[in-house]
Structures are given as structure tokens and as C-alpha cells.
Coordinates of N, CA, C and O and ligand atoms in Angstrom, one line a residue:
X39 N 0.8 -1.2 0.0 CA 0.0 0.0 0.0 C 0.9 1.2 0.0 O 1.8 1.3 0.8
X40 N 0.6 2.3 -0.8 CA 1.0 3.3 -1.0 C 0.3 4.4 -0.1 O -0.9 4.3 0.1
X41 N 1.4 6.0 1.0 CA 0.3 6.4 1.4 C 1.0 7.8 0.6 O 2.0 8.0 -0.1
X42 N -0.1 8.9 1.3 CA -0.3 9.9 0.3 C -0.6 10.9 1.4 O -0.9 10.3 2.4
X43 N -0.7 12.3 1.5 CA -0.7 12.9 2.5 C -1.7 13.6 2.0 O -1.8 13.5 0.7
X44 N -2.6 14.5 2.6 CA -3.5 15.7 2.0 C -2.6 16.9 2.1 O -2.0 17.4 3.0
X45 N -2.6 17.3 0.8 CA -1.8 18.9 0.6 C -2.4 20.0 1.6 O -1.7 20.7 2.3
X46 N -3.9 19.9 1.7 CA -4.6 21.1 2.5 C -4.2 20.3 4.4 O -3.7 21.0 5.3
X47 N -4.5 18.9 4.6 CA -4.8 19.0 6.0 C -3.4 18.1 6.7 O -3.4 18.0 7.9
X48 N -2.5 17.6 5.8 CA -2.1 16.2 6.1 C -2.1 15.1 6.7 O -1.1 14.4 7.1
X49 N -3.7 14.9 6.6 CA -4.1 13.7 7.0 C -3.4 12.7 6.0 O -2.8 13.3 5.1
X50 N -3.3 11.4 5.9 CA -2.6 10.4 5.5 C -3.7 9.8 5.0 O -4.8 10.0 5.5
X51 N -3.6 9.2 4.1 CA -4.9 8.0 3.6 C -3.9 7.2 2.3 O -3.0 7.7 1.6
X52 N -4.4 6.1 2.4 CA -3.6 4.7 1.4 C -4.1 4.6 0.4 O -5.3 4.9 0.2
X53 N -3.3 4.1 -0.5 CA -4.0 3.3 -1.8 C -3.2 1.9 -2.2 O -2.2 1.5 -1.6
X54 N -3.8 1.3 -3.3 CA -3.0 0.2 -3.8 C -2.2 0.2 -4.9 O -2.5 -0.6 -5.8
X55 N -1.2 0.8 -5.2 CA -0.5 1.2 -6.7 C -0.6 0.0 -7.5 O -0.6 0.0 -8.7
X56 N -0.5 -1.2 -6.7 CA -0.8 -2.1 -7.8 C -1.6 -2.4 -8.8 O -1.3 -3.1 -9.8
X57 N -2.8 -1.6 -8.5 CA -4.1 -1.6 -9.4 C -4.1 -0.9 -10.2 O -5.3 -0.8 -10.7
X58 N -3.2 -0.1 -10.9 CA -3.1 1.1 -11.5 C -2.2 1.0 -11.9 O -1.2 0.5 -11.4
X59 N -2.3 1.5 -13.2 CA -0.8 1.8 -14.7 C 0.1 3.2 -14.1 O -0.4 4.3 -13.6
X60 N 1.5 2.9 -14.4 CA 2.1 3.5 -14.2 C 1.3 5.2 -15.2 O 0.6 5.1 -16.2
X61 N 1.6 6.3 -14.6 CA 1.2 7.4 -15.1 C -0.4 7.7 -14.9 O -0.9 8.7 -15.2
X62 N -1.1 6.7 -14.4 CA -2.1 7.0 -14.2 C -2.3 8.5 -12.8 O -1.5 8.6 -11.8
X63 N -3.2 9.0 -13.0 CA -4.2 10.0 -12.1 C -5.1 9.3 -11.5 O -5.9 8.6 -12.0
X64 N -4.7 9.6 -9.9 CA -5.9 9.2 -9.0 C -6.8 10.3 -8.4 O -6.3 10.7 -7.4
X65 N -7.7 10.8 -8.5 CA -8.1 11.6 -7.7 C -8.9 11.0 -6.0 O -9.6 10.0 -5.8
X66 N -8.4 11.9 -5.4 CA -8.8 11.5 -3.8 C -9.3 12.1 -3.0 O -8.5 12.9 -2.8
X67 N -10.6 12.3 -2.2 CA -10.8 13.5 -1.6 C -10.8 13.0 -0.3 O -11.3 11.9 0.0
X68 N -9.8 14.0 1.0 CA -9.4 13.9 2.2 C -10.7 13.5 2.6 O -11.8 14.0 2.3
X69 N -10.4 12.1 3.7 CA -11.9 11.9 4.6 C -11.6 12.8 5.7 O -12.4 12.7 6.6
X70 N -10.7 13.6 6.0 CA -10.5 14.6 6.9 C -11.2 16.4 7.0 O -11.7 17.2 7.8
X71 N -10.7 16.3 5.8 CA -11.2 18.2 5.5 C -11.5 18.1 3.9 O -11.7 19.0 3.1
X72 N -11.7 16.8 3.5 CA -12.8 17.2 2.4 C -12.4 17.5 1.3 O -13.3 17.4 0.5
X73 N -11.0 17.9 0.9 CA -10.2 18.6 -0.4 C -10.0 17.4 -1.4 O -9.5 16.3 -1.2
X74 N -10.5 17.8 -2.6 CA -10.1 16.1 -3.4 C -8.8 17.0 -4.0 O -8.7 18.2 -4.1
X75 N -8.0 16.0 -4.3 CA -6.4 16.3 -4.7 C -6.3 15.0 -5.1 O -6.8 13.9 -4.7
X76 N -5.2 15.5 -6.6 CA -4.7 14.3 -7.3 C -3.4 14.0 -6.6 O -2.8 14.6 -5.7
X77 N -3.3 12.7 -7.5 CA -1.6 11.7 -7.2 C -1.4 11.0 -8.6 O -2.1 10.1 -9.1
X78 N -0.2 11.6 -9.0 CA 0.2 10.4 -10.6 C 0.8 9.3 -9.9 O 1.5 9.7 -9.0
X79 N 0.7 7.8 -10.1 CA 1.0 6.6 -10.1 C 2.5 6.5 -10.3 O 2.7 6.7 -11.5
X80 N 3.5 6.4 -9.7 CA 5.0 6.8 -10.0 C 5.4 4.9 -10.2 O 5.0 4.1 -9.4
X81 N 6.2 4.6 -11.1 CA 6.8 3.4 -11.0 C 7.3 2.7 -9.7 O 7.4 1.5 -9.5
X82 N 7.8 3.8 -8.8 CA 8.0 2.7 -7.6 C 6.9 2.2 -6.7 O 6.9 1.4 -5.8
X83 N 5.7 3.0 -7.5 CA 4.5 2.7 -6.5 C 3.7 0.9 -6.8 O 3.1 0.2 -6.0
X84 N 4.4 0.6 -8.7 CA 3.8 -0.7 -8.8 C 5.3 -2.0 -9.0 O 6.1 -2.3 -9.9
X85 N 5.2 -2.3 -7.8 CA 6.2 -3.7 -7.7 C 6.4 -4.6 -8.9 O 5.5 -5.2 -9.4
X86 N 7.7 -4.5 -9.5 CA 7.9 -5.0 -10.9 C 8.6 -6.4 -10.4 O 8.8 -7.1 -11.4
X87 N 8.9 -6.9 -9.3 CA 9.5 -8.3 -9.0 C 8.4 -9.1 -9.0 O 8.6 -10.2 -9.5
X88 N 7.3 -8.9 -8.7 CA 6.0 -9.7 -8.4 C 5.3 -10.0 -10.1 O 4.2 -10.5 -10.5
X89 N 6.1 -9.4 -10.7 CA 5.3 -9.7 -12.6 C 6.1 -8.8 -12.8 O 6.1 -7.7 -12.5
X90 N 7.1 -9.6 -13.6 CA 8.0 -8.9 -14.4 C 7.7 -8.5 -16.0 O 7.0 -9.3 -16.7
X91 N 8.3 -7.5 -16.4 CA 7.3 -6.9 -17.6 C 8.8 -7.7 -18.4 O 9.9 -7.9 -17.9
X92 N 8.3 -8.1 -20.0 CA 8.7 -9.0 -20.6 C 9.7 -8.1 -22.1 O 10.7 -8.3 -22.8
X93 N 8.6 -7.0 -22.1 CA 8.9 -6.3 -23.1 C 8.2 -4.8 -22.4 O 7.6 -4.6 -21.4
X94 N 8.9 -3.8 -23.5 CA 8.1 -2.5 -23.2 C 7.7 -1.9 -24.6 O 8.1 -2.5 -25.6
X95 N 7.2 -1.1 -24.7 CA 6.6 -0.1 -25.6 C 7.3 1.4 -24.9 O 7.1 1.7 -23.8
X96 N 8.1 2.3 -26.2 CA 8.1 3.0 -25.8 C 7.7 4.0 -26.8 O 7.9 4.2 -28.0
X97 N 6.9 4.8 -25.8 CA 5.9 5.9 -26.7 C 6.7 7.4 -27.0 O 7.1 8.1 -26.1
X98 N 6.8 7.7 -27.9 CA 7.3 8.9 -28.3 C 6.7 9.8 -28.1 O 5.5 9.8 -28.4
X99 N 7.4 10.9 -27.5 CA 6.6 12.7 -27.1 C 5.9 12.9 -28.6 O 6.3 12.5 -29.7
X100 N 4.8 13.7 -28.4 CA 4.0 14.5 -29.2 C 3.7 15.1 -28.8 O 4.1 15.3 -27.6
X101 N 2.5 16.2 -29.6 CA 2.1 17.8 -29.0 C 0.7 16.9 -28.4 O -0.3 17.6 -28.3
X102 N 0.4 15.4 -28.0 CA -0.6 15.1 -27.2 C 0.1 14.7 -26.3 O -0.5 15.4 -25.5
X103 N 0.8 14.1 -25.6 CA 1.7 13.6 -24.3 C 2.9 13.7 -24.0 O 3.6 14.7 -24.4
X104 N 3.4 12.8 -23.3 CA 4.9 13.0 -23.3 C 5.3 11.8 -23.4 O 4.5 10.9 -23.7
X105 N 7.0 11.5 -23.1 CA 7.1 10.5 -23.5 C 6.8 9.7 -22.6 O 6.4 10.2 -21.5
X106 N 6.8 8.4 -22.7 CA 6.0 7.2 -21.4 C 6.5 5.6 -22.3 O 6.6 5.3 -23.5
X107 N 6.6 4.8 -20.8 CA 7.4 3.5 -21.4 C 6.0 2.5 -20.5 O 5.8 2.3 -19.3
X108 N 5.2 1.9 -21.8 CA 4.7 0.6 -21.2 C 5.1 -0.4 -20.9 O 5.7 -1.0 -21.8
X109 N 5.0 -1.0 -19.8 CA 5.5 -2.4 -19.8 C 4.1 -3.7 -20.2 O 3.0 -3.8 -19.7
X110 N 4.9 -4.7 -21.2 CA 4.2 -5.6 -21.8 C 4.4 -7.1 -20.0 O 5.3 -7.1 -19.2
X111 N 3.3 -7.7 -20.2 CA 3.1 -8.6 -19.3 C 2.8 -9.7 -20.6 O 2.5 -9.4 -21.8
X112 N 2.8 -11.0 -19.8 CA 2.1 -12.3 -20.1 C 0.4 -12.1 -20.6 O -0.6 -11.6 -20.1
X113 N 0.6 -12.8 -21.8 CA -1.3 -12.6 -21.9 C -1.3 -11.4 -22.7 O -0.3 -11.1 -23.4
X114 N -2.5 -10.7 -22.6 CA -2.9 -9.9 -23.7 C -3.0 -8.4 -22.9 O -3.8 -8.0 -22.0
X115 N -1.9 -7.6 -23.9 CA -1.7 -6.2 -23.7 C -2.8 -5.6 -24.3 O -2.9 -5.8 -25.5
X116 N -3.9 -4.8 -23.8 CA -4.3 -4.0 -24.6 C -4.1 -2.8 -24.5 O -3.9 -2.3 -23.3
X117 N -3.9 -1.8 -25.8 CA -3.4 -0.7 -26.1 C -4.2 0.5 -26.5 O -4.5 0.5 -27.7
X118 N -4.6 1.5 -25.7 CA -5.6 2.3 -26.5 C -5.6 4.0 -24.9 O -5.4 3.8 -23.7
X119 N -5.7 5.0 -25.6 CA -6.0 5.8 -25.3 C -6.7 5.5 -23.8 O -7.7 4.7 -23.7
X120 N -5.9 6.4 -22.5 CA -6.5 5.9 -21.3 C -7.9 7.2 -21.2 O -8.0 8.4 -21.4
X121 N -8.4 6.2 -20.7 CA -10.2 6.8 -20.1 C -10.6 6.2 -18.7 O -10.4 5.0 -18.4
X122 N -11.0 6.8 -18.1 CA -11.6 6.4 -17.0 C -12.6 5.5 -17.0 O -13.6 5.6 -17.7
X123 N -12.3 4.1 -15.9 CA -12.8 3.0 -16.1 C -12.6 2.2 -17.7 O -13.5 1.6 -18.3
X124 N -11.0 2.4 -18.2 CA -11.1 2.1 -19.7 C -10.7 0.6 -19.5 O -10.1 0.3 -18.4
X125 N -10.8 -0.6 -20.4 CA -10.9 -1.7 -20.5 C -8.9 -2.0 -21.1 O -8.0 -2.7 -20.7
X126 N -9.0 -1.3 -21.9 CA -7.4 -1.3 -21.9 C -6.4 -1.4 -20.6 O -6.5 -0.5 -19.8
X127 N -5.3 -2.8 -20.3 CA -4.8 -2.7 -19.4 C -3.4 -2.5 -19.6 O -2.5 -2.8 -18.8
X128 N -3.3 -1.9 -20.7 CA -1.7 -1.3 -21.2 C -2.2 0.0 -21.9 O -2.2 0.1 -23.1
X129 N -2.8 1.1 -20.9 CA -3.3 2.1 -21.5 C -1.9 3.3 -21.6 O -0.9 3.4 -20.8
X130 N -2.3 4.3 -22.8 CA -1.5 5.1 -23.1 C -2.1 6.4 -22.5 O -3.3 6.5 -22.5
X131 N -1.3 7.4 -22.0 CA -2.1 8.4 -21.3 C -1.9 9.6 -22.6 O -0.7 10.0 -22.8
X132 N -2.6 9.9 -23.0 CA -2.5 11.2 -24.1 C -4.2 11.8 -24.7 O -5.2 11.3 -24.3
X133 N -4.3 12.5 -25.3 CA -5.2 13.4 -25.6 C -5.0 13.5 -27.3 O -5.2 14.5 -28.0
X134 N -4.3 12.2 -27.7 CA -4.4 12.2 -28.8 C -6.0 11.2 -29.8 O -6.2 10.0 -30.0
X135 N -6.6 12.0 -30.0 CA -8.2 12.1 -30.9 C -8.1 10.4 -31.6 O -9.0 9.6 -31.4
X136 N -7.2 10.1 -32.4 CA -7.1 9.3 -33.4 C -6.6 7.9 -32.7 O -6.5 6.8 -33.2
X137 N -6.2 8.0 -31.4 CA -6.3 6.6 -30.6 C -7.3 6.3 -30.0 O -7.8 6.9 -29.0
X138 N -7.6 5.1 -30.7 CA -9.1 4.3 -29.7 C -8.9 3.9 -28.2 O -7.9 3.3 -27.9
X139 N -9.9 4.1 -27.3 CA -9.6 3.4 -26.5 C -9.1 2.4 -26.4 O -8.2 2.2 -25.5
X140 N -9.7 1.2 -27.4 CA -9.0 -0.2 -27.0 C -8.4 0.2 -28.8 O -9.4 0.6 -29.5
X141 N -7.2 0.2 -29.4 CA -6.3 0.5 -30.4 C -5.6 -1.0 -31.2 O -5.9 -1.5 -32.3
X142 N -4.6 -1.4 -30.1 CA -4.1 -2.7 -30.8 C -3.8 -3.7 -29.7 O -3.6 -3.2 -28.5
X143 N -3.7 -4.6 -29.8 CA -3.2 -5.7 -28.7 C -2.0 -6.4 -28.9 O -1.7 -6.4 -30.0
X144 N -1.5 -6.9 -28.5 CA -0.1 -7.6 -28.3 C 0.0 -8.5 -27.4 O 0.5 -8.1 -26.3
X145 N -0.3 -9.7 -27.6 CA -0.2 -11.0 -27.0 C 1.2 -11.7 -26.8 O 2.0 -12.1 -27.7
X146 N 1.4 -11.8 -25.5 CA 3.1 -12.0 -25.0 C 2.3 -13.8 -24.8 O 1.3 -14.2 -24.2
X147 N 3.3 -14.6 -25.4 CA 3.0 -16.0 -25.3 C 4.5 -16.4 -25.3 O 5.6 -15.8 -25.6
X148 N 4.0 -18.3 -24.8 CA 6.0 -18.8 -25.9 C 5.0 -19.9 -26.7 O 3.9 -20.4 -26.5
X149 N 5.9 -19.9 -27.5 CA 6.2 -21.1 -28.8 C 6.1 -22.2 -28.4 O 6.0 -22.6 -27.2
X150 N 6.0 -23.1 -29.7 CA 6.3 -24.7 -28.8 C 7.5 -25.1 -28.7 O 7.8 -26.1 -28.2
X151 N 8.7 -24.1 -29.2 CA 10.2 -24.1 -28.0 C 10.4 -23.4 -27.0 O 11.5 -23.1 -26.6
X152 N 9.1 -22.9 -26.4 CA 8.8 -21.7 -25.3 C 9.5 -20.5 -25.4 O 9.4 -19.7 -24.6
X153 N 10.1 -20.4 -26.3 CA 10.1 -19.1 -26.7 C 9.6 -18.3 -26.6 O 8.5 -18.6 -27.1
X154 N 9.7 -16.7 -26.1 CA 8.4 -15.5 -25.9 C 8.5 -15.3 -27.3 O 9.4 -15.3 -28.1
X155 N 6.6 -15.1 -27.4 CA 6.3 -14.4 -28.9 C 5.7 -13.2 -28.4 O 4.9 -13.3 -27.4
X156 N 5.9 -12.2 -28.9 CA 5.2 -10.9 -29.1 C 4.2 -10.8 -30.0 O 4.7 -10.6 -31.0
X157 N 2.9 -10.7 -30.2 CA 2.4 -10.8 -31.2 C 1.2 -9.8 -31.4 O 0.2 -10.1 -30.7
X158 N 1.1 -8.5 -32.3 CA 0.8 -7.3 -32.9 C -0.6 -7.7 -33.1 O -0.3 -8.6 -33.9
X159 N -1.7 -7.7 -33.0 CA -2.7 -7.3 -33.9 C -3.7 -5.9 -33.6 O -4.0 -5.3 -32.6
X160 N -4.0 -5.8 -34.9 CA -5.0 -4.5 -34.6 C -6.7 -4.7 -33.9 O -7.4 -5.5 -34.4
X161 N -7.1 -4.1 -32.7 CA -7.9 -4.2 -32.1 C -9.4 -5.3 -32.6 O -9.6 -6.5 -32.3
X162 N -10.4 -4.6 -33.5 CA -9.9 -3.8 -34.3 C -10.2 -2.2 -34.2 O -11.3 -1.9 -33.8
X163 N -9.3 -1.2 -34.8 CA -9.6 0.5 -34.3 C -10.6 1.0 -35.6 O -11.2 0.4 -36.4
X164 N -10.4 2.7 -35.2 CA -10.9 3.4 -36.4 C -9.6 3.6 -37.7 O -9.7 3.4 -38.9
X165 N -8.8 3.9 -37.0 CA -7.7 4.4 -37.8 C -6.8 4.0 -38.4 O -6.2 4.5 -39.3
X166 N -6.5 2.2 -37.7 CA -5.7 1.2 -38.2 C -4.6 1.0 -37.1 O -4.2 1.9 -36.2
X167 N -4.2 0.0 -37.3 CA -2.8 0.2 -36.6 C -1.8 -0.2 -37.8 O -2.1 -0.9 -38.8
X168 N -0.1 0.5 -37.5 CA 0.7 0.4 -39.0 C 2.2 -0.2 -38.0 O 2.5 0.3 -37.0
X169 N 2.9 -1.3 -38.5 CA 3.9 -1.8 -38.5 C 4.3 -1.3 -39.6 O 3.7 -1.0 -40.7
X170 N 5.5 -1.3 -39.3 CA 6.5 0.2 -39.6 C 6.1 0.4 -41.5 O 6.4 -0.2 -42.5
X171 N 5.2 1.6 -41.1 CA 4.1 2.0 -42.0 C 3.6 1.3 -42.5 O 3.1 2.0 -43.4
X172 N 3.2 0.2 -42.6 CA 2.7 -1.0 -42.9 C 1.2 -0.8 -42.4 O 1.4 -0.4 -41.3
X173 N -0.4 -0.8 -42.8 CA -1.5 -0.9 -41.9 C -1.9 -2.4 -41.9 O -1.6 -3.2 -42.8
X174 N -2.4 -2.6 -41.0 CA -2.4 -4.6 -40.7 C -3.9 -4.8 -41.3 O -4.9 -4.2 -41.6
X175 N -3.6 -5.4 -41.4 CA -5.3 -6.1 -41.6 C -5.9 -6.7 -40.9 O -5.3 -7.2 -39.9
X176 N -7.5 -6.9 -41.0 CA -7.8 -7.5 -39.5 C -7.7 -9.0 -38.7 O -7.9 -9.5 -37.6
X177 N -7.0 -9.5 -40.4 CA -6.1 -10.8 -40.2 C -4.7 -10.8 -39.2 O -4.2 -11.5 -38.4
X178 N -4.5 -10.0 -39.6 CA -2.9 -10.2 -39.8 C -2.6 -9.4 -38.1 O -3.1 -8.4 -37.6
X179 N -1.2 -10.9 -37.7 CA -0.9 -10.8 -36.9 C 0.5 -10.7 -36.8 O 1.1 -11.5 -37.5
X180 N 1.2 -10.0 -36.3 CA 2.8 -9.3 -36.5 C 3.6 -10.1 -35.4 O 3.2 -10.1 -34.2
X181 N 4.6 -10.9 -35.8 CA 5.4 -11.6 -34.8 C 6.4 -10.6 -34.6 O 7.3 -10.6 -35.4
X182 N 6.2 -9.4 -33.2 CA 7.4 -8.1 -33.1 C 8.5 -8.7 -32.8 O 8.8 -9.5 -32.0
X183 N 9.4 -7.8 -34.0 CA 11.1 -8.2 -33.3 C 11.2 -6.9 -32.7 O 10.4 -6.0 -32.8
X184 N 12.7 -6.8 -32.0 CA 13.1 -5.9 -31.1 C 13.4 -4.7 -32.0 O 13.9 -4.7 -33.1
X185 N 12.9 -3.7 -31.3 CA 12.9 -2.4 -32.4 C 12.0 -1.7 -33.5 O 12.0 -0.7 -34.2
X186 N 10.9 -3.2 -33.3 CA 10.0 -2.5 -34.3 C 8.9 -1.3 -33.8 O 8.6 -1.0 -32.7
X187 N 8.2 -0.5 -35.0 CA 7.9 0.8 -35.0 C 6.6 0.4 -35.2 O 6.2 0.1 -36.3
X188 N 5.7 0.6 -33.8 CA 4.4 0.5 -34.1 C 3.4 1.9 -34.4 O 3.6 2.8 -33.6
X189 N 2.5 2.1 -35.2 CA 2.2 3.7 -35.3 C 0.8 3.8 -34.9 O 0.1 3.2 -35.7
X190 N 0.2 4.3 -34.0 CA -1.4 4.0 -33.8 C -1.5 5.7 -34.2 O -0.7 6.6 -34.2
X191 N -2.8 5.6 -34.4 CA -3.2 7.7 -34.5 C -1.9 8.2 -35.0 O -1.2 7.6 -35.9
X192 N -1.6 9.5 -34.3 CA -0.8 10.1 -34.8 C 0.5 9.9 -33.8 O 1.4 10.7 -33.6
X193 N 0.4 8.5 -33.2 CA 1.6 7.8 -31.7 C 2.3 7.1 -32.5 O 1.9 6.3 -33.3
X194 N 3.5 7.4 -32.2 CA 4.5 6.6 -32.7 C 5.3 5.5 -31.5 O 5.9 6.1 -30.6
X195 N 5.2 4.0 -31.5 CA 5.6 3.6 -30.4 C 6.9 2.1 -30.8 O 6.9 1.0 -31.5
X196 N 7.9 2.7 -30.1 CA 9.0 1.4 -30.5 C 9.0 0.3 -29.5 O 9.3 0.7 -28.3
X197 N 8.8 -0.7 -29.6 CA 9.0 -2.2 -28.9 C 10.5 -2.2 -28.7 O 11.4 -1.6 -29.1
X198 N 10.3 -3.0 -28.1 CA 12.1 -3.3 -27.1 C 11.6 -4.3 -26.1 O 10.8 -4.2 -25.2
X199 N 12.4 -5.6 -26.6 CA 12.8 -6.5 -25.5 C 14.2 -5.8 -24.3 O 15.1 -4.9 -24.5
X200 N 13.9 -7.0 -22.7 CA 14.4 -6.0 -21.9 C 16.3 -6.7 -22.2 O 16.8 -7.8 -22.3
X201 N 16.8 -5.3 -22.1 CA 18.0 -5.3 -22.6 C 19.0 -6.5 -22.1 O 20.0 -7.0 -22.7
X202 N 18.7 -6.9 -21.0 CA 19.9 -7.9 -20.5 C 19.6 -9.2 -20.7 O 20.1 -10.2 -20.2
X203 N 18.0 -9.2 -21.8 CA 18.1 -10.7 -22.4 C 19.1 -10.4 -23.5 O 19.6 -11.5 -23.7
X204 N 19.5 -9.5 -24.3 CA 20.1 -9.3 -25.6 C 21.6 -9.9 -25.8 O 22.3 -9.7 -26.8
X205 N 22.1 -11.0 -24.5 CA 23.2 -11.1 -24.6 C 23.2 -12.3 -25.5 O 24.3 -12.8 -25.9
Ligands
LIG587 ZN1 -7.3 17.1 4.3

């Protein structure tokens, strides 16, 4: 549990950072004096030893966000524009128009040599999702290698396996 202080009273009150994407906004209002005040979700607040992230996404600054590093988990990432109560659990925090809430998915599995597979497909969205400029089809599923350039809306996001498998 994560605690948090009230700016107006500093009364103390808890939360669970585990429940929540890095970058997310909590709003809280003091059961003391009443003041609701936010808190951004900081990386040390969600324990990365207890589910280690496999891969990341990293999202490039635009004039809708800034920059921000997803981490991919086991199972199915979904990717899309964060909204309150949104169904995406690999959400992107931005105010970019042309990303769907739920956008594209990426299914972290292994092989039948257990191999981790990364695997791309589009939601499906409005706008498409494009491997490296490529737009997918609603078939078509992208086995990501390291480095590739995924583009949803007007987001541009590079995949990256975690560096100290690269040996
Ligand atoms: Zn207070």
C-alpha cells in the first residue's frame, strides 16, 4: 500500500498502486477536510519483482503527451487511449483524438520451443494500426522483433525487448 498525504490537511490516507498503470491519475478527496487532490501513479509505487514486464513499448513525445514506457506482461496487452474505467490494461495516457480506446493488442506467449512471442494485432480500431508503415489487416498478426515501429493515431511507439536478455 502506497500512502499519500493531504496537501490542505495532512491527514494520510492509502492506496493500492498495484491496481493502477504507471502514469495514471488518482483523484482522492481527504476523509479529513474534504479537499479532493490528485496523485500520478509513479513506477515505484507498482512492484515490478511480483510480474516482471517482458517487453516495453516506448511511446514517443508529441504535442498530445509526453514521453512514457509501457510495460508488456504475459497474456494480452491491450493498447488504446486511457479513459476512466477504460478496458485497456496497457493504456497510453495522451489526448491524442485518433487513438481508440481499446487501439491494438499484443499477445506475449512462448512457442512450442517456449520461446516468448510478441504478437501485434489491430484491435480492431478506427484508424488502423501500421507496423512500420505497414497498416495490418484485420487478419494479420505481426510476430514483433526488437525495435520494431508501431504507429497507432498520430503515436508513434518502439517495442524493445528487456536489454539484459540481448546477450
Ligand atoms: Zn485534508
Amino acid at each position: 500500500m502506497k500512502r499519500v498525504a493531504c496537501p490542505k490537511c495532512g491527514a494520510y490516507l492509502t492506496f493500492d498502486g498495484n491496481k493502477y498503470p504507471v502514469g495514471r491519475i488518482l483523484v482522492f478527496e481527504c476523509a479529513a477536510c474534504k479537499k479532493s487532490f490528485k496523485v500520478r501513479v509513479k513506477p515505484s509505487d507498482t512492484p515490478t519483482e511480483a510480474k516482471p514486464a517482458l517487453a516495453y513499448l516506448s511511446v514517443i513525445e508529441n504535442s498530445f503527451h509526453n514521453q512514457q514506457v509501457i510495460p508488456l506482461y504475459m497474456g494480452e496487452n491491450i493498447i488504446g487511449r486511457y479513459v476512466k474505467g477504460t478496458p485497456a490494461n496497457a493504456p497510453i495516457v495522451t489526448t491524442d483524438p485518433s487513438i481508440d480506446t481499446t487501439h491494438c493488442i499484443i499477445t506475449v506467449k512462448r512457442n512450442k520451443k517456449q520461446e516468448l512471442c510478441f504478437i501485434l494485432r489491430d484491435a480492431p480500431s478506427n484508424t488502423g494500426t501500421f507496423y512500420h508503415d505497414t497498416i495490418l489487416k484485420d487478419a494479420d498478426r505481426i510476430n514483433l522483433e526488437d525495435d520494431a515501429i508501431i504507429t497507432i493515431g498520430a503515436t508513434s511507439m518502439i517495442f524493445s525487448l528487456p536489454k539484459e536478455k540481448e546477450e
